[in-house]
GROMACS .gro file of C-alpha atoms in nm:
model
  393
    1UNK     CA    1   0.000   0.000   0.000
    2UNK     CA    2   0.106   0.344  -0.061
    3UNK     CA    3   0.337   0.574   0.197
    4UNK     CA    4   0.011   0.832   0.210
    5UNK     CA    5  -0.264   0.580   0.368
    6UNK     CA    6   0.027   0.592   0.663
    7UNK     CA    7  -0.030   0.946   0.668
    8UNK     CA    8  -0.422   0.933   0.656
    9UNK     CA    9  -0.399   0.614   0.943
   10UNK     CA   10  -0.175   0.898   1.130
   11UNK     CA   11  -0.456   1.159   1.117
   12UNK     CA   12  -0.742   0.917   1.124
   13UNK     CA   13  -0.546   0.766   1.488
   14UNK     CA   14  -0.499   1.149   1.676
   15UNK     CA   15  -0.860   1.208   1.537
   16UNK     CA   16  -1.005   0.846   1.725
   17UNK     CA   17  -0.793   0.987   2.012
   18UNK     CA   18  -0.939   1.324   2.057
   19UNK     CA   19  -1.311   1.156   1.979
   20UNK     CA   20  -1.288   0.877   2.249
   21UNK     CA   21  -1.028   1.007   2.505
   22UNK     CA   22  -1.250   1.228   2.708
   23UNK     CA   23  -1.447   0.960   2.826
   24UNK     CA   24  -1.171   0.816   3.074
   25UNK     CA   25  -1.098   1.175   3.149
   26UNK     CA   26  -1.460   1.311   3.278
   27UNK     CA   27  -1.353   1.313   3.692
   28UNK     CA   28  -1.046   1.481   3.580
   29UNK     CA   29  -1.233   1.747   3.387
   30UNK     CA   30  -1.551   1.791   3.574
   31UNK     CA   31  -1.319   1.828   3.925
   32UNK     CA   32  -1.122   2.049   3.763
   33UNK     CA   33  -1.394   2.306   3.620
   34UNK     CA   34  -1.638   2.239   3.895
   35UNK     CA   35  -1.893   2.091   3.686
   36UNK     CA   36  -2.074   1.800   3.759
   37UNK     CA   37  -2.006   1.397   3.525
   38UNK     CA   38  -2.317   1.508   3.309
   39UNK     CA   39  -2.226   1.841   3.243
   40UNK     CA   40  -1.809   1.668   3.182
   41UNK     CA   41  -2.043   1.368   2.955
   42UNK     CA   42  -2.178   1.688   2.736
   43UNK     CA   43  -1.831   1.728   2.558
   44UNK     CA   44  -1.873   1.384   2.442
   45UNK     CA   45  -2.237   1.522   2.319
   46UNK     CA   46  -2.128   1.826   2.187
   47UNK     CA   47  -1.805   1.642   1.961
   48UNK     CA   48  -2.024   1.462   1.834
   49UNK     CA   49  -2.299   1.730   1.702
   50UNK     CA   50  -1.972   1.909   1.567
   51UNK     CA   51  -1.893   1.563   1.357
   52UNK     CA   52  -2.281   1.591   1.215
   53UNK     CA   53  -2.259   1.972   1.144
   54UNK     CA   54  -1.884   1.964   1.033
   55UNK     CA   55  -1.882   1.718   0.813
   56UNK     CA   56  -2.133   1.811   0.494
   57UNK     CA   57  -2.041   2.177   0.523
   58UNK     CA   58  -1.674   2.162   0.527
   59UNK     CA   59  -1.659   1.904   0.251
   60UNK     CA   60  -1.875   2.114   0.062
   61UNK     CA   61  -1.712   2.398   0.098
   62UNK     CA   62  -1.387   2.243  -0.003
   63UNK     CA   63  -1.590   2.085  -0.341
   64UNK     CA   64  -1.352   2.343  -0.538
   65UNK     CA   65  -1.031   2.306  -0.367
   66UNK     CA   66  -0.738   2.043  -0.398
   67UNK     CA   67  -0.845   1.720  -0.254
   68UNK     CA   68  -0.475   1.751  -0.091
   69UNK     CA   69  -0.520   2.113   0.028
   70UNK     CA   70  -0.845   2.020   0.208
   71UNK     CA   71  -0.726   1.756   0.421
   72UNK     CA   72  -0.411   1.998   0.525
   73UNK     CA   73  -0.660   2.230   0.616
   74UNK     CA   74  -0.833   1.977   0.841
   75UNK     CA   75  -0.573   1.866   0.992
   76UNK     CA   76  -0.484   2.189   1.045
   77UNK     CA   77  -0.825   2.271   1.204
   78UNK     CA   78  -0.790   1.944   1.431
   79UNK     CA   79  -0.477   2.071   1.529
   80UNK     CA   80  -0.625   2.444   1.638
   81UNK     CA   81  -0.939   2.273   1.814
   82UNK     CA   82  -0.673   2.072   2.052
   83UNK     CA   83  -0.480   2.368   2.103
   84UNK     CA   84  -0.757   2.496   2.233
   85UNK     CA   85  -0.885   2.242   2.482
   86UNK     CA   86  -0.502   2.179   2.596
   87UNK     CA   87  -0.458   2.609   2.677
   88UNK     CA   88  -0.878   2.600   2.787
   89UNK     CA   89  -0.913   2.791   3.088
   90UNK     CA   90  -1.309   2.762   3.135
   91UNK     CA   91  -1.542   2.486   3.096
   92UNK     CA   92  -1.700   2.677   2.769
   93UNK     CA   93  -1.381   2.721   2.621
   94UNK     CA   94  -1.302   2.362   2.653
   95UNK     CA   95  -1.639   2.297   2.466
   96UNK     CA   96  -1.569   2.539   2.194
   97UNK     CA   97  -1.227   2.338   2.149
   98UNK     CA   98  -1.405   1.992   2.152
   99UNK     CA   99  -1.651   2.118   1.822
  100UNK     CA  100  -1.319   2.334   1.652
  101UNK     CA  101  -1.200   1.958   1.651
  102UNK     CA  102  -1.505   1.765   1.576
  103UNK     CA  103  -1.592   2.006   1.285
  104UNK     CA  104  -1.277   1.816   1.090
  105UNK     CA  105  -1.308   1.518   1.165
  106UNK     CA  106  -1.620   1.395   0.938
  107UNK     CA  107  -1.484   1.555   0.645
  108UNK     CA  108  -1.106   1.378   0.703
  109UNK     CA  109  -1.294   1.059   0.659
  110UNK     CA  110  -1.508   1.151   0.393
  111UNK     CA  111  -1.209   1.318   0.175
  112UNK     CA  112  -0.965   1.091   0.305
  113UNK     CA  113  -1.184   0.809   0.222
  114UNK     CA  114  -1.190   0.947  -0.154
  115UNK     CA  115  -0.827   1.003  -0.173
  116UNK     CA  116  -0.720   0.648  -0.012
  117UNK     CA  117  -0.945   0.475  -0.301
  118UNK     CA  118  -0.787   0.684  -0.613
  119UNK     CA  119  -0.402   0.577  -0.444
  120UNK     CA  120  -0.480   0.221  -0.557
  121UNK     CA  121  -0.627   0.013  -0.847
  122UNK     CA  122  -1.030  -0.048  -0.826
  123UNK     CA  123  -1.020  -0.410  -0.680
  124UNK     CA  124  -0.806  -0.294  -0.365
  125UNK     CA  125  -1.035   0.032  -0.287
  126UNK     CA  126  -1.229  -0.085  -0.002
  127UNK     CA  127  -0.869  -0.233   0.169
  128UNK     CA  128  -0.732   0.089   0.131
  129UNK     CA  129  -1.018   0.247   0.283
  130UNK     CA  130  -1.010   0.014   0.575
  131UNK     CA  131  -0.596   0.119   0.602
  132UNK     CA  132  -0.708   0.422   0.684
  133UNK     CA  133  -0.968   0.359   0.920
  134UNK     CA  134  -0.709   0.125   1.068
  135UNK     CA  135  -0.619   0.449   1.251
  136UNK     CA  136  -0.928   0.524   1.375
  137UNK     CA  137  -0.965   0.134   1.557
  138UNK     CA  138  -0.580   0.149   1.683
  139UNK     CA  139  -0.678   0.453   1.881
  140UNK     CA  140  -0.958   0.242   2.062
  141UNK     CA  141  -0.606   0.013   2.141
  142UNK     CA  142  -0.348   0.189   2.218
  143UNK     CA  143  -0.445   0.584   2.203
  144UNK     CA  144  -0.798   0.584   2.420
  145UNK     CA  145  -0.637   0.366   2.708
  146UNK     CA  146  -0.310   0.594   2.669
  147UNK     CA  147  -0.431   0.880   2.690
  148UNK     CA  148  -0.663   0.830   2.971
  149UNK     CA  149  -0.370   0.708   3.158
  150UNK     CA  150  -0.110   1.000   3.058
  151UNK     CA  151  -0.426   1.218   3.115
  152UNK     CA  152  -0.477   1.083   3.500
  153UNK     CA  153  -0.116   1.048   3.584
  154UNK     CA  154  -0.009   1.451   3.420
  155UNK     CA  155  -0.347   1.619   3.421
  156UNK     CA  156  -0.620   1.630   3.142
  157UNK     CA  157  -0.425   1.847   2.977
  158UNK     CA  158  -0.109   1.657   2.904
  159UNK     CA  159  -0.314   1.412   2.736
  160UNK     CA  160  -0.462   1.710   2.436
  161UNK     CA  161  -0.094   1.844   2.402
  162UNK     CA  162  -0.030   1.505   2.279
  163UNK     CA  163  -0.266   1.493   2.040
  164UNK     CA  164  -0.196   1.761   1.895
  165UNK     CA  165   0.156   1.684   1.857
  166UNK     CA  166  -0.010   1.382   1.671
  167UNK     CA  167  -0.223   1.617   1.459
  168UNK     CA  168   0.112   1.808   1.375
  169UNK     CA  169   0.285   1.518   1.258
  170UNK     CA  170  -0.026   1.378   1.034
  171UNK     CA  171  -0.017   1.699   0.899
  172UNK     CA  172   0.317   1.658   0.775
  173UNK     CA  173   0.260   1.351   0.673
  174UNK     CA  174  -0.044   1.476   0.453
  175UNK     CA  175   0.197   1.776   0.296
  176UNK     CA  176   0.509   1.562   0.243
  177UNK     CA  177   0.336   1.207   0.126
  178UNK     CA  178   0.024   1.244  -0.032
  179UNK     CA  179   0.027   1.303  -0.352
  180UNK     CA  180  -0.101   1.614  -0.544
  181UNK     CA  181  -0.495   1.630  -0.620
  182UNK     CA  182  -0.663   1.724  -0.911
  183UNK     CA  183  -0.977   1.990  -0.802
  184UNK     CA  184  -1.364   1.885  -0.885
  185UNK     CA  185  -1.466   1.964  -1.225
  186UNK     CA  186  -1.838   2.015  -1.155
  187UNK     CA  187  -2.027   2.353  -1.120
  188UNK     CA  188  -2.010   2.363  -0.769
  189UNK     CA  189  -2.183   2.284  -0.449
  190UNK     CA  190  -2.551   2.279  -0.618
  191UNK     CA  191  -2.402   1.993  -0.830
  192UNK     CA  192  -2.208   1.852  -0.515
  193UNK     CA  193  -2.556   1.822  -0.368
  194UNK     CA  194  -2.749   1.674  -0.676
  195UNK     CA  195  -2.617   1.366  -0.581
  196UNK     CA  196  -2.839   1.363  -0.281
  197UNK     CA  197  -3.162   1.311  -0.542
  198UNK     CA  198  -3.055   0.944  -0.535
  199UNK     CA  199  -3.263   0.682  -0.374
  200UNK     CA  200  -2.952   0.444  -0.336
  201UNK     CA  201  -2.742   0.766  -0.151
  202UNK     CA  202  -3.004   0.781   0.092
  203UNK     CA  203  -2.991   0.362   0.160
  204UNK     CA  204  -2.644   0.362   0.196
  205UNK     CA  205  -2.679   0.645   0.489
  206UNK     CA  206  -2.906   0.451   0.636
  207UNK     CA  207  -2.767   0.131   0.627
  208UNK     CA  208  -2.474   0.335   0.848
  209UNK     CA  209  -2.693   0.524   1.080
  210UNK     CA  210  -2.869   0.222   1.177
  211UNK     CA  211  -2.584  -0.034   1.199
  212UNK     CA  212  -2.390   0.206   1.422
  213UNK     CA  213  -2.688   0.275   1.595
  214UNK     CA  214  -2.683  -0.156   1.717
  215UNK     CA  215  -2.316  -0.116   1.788
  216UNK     CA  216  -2.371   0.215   2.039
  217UNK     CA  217  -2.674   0.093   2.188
  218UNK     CA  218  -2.464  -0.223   2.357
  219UNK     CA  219  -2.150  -0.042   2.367
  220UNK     CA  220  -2.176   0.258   2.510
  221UNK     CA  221  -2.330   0.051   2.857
  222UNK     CA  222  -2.014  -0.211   2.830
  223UNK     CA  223  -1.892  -0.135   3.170
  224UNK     CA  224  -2.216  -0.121   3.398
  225UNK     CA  225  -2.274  -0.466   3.168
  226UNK     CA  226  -1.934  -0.604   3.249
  227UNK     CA  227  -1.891  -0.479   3.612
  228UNK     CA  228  -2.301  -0.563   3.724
  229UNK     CA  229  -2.366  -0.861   3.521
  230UNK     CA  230  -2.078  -0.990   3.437
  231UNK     CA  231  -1.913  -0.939   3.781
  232UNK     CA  232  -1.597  -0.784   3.648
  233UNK     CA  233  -1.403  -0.546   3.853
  234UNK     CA  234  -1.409  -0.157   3.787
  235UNK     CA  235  -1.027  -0.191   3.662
  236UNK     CA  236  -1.051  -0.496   3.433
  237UNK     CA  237  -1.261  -0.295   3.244
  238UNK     CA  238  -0.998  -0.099   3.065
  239UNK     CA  239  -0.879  -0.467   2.984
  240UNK     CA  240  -1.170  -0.548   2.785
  241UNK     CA  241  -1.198  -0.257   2.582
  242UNK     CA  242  -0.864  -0.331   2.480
  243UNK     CA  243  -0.993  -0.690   2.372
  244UNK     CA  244  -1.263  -0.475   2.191
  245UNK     CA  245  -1.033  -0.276   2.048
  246UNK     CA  246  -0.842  -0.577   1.896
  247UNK     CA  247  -1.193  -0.726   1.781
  248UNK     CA  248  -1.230  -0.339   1.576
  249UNK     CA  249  -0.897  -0.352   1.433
  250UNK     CA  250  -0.918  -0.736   1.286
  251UNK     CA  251  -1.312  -0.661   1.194
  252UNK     CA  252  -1.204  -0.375   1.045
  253UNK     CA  253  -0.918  -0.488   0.799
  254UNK     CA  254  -1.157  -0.798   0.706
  255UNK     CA  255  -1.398  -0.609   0.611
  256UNK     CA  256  -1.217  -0.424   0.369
  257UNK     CA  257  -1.100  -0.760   0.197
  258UNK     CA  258  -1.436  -0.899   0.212
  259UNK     CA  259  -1.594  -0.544   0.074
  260UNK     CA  260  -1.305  -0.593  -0.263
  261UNK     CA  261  -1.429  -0.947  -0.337
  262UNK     CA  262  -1.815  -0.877  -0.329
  263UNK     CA  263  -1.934  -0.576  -0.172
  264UNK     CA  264  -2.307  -0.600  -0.076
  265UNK     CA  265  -2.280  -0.971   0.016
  266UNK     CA  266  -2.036  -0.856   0.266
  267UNK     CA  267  -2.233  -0.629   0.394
  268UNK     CA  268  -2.569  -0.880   0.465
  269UNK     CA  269  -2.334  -1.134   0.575
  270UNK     CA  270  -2.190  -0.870   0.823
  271UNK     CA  271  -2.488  -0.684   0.939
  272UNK     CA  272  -2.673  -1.073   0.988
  273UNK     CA  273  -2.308  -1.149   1.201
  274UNK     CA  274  -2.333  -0.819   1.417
  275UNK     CA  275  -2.699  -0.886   1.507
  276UNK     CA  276  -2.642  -1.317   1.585
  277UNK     CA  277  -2.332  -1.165   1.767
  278UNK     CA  278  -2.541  -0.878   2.003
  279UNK     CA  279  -2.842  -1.165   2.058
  280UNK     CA  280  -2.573  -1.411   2.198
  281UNK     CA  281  -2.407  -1.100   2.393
  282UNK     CA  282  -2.775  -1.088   2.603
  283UNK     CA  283  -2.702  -1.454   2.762
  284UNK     CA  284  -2.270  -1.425   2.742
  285UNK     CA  285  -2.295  -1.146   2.961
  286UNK     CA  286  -2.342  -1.349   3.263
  287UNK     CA  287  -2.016  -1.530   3.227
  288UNK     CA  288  -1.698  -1.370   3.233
  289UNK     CA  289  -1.469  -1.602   3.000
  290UNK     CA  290  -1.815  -1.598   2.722
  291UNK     CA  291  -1.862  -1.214   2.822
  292UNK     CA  292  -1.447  -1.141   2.706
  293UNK     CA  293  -1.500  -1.364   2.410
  294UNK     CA  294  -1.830  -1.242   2.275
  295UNK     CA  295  -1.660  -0.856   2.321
  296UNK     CA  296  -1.401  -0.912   2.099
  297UNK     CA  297  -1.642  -1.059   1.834
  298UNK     CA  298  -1.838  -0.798   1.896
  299UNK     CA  299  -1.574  -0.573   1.781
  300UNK     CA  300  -1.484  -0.720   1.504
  301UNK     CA  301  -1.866  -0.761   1.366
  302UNK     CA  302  -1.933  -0.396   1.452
  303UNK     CA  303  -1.639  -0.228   1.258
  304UNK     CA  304  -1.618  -0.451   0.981
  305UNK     CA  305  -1.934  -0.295   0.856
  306UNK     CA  306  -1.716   0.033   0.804
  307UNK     CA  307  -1.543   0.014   0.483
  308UNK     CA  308  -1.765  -0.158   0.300
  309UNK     CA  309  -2.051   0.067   0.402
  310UNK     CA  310  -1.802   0.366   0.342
  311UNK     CA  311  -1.766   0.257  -0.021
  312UNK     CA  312  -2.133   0.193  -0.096
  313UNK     CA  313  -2.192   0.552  -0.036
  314UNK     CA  314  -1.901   0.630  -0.231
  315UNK     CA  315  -1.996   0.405  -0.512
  316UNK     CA  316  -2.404   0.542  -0.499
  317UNK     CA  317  -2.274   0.916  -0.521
  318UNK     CA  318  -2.009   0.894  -0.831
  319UNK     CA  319  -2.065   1.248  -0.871
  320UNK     CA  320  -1.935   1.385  -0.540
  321UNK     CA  321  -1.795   1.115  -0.375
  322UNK     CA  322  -1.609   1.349  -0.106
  323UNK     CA  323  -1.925   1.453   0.003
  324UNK     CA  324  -2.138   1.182   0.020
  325UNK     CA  325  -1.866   0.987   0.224
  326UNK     CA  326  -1.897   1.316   0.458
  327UNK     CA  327  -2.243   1.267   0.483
  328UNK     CA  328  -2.173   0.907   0.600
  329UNK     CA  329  -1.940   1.016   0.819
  330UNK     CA  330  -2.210   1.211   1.027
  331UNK     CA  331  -2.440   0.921   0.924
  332UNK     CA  332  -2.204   0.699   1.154
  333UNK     CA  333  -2.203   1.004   1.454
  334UNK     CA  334  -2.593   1.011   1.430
  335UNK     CA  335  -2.606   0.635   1.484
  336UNK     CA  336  -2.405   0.660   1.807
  337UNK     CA  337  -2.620   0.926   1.980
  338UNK     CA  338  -2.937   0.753   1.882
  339UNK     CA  339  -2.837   0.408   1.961
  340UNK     CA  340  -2.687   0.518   2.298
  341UNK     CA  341  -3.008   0.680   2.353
  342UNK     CA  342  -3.260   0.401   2.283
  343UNK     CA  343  -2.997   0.144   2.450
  344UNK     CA  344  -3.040   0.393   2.792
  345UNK     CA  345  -3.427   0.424   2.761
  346UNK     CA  346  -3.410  -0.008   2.834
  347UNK     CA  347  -3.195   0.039   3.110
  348UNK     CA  348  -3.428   0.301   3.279
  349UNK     CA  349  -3.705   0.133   3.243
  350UNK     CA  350  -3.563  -0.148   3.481
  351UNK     CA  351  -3.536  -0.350   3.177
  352UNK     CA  352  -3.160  -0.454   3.296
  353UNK     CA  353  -2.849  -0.399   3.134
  354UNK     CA  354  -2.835  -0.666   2.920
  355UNK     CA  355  -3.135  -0.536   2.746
  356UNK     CA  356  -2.941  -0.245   2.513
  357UNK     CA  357  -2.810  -0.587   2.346
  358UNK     CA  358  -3.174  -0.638   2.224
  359UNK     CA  359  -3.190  -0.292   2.113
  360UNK     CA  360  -2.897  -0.364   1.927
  361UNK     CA  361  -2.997  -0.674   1.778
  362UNK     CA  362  -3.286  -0.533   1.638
  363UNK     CA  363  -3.151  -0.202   1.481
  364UNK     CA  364  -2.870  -0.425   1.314
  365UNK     CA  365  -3.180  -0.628   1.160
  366UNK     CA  366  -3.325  -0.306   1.067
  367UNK     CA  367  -2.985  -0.187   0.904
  368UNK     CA  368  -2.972  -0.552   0.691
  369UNK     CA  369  -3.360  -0.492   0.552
  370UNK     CA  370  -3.266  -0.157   0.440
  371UNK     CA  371  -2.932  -0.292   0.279
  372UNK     CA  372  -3.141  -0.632   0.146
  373UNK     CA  373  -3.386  -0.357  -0.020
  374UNK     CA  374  -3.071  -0.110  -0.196
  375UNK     CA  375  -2.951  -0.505  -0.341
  376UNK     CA  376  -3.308  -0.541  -0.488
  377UNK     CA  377  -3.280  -0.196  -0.685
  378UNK     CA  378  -2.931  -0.310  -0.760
  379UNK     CA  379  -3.069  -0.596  -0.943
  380UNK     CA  380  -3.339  -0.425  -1.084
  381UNK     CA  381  -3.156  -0.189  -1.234
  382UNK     CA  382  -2.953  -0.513  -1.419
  383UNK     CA  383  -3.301  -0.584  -1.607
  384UNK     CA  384  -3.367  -0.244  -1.689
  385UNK     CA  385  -3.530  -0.083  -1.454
  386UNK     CA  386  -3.427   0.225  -1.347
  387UNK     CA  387  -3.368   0.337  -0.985
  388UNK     CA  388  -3.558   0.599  -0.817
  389UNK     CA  389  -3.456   0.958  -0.759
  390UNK     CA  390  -3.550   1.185  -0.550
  391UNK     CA  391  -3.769   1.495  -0.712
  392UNK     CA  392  -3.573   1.772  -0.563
  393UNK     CA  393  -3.202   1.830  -0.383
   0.00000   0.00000   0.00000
């Protein structure tokens, strides 16, 4: 593979930092400001509305720039948001930093995404795709438990210097290794967004939004599963998210691979996987050998979804790829808030907290109908019929 998915995995691993990082960090942060954990939890929130927001506009507004020149930019952006949460001397300033950061990341992915695929022939797109995603699950390994741990031994802050060295040195990376883009031929943004008249565009966000949506509404209650149910301790819990982490990395690398060979197959054999997999995770919870097992399956069904769902969209939106993948991008960020949000309505409803698993067993299934229906106007489209568009943009 090319020297410049290094560079992308580079970005794509400070950027998984920065996103997941906070979460080991809220005591720190909410002692230190005087705030309370759900005020702290509302950075994780309000990233996460910045990915959504960020990452159509920025990519559109980039639609006439240097593929290469935008993703400097973003990095450079990353870069500025850390600054500011590292130098934040207020609780609102810290915010603002969190969303200066978030606002890149959806559009990295989505014009990263476009720029790994033209580095290498057509049959090894969705591998190089994964490469750089590879960054994003290697933060879940090594960055998210680092940082945490740098964070509580030096202060919160120690740990957003560092990633911003790390968004320094992707930037470099990005100037020095990938290779010069060409700039969009079309008319502009109005054509940019034409691509959103297609039926099949609209699918492929959906298949994301949903399948991300089962993997948030288990995962975001792991450790109240693992430490109540599974009868873990508080500090093996970091433990286990490493095993998930491992899980994301080999899921996500497979998934690629499988993606090259046959794309939507993949994706119903992976979607049917993830939602068999969160079922099994309702009765596995109760035993801590089957719990540790069915977590790092779980990791590896839930992210190999990502590249080939990344280049569905990619494929569906030929016209403005960089955008579309954007809009997945914020596709996958939607998916986590809802998910995390219908997995917590079963848990306060005294429904236990093995029950998110259900929730995410069923909004998996949901994600394989809507991907099952996109393969039937595939194939209808082979005998002639021609796949529905939207009326307006």
């Amino acid at each position: 593979m090319p020297a410049a998915l290094w560079a992308l995995a580079i970005g794509a691993f400070g950027i998984g930092t920065t996103e997941f990082v906070i979460m080991g960090l809220l005591p720190e942060v909410a002692t230190d400001f005087g705030v309370s954990i759900p005020s702290a939890g509302l950075l994780i929130s309000g990233y996460a509305l910045g990915v959504v927001v960020g990452a159509p506009l920025l990519t559109a507004l980039g639609s006439r720039i240097s593929r290469k020149t935008v993703l400097i930019a973003l990095m450079g952006v990353f870069v500025a948001g850390n600054l500011i949460s590292a130098l934040a001397p207020s609780y609102g300033v810290l915010m603002t930093g969190r969303i200066v950061a978030a606002l890149s990341h959806g559009a990295f992915f989505g014009v990263g995404s476009v720029v790994a695929a033209s580095l290498v022939p057509k049959a090894k797109q969705a591998s190089a795709i994964a490469l750089m995603f590879t960054g994003l699950t290697v933060a879940n390994v090594f960055g998210v438990p680092g940082g945490t741990a740098l964070g509580q031994a030096f202060g919160w802050r120690s740990t957003f210097w560092a990633v911003t060295v790390l968004g320094v040195i992707g930037l470099l990376g990005i100037v020095f290794l990938v290779p010069r883009q060409g700039v969009s031929e079309g008319p502009g943004l109005r054509s940019e967004l034409a691509v959103f008249r297609n039926l099949q565009v609209w699918l492929a966000l959906a298949m994301t939004a949903l399948g991300f949506a089962g993997v948030f509404a288990s995962f975001t209650y792991i450790a109240p599963m693992m430490t109540e149910v599974a009868g873990f301790s508080s500090g093996a819990v970091t433990w286990l998210l490493v095993l998930f982490g491992g899980g994301l990395v080999v899921g996500n690398l497979l998934g690629g691979k499988a993606a090259d060979r046959s794309l939507m197959p993949s994706l119903y054999v992976i979607l049917a996987l993830l939602a068999v997999v969160l079922v099994a995770f309702v009765f596995t919870a109760h035993g801590q050998v089957p719990a540790a097992v069915t977590i790092a399956l779980f990791g590896a069904a839930g992210f190999a979804t990502v590249a080939p769902l990344q280049k569905r969209v990619m494929d569906k939106a030929a016209g403005a790829p960089a955008l579309a993948s954007a809009a997945n991008i914020a596709a996958f960020n939607l998916g986590n808030a809802v998910g995390a949000y219908l997995g917590g309505l079963t848990i306060e409803h005294g429904l236990g907290y093995t029950a998110p698993n259900w929730v995410g067993a069923a909004l998996a299934t949901a994600g394989l109908a809507v991907a099952l229906t996109s393969g039937l106007l595939d194939r209808r489209r082979t005998s002639s019929t021609p796949v529905p568009t939207l009326t307006t943009v």
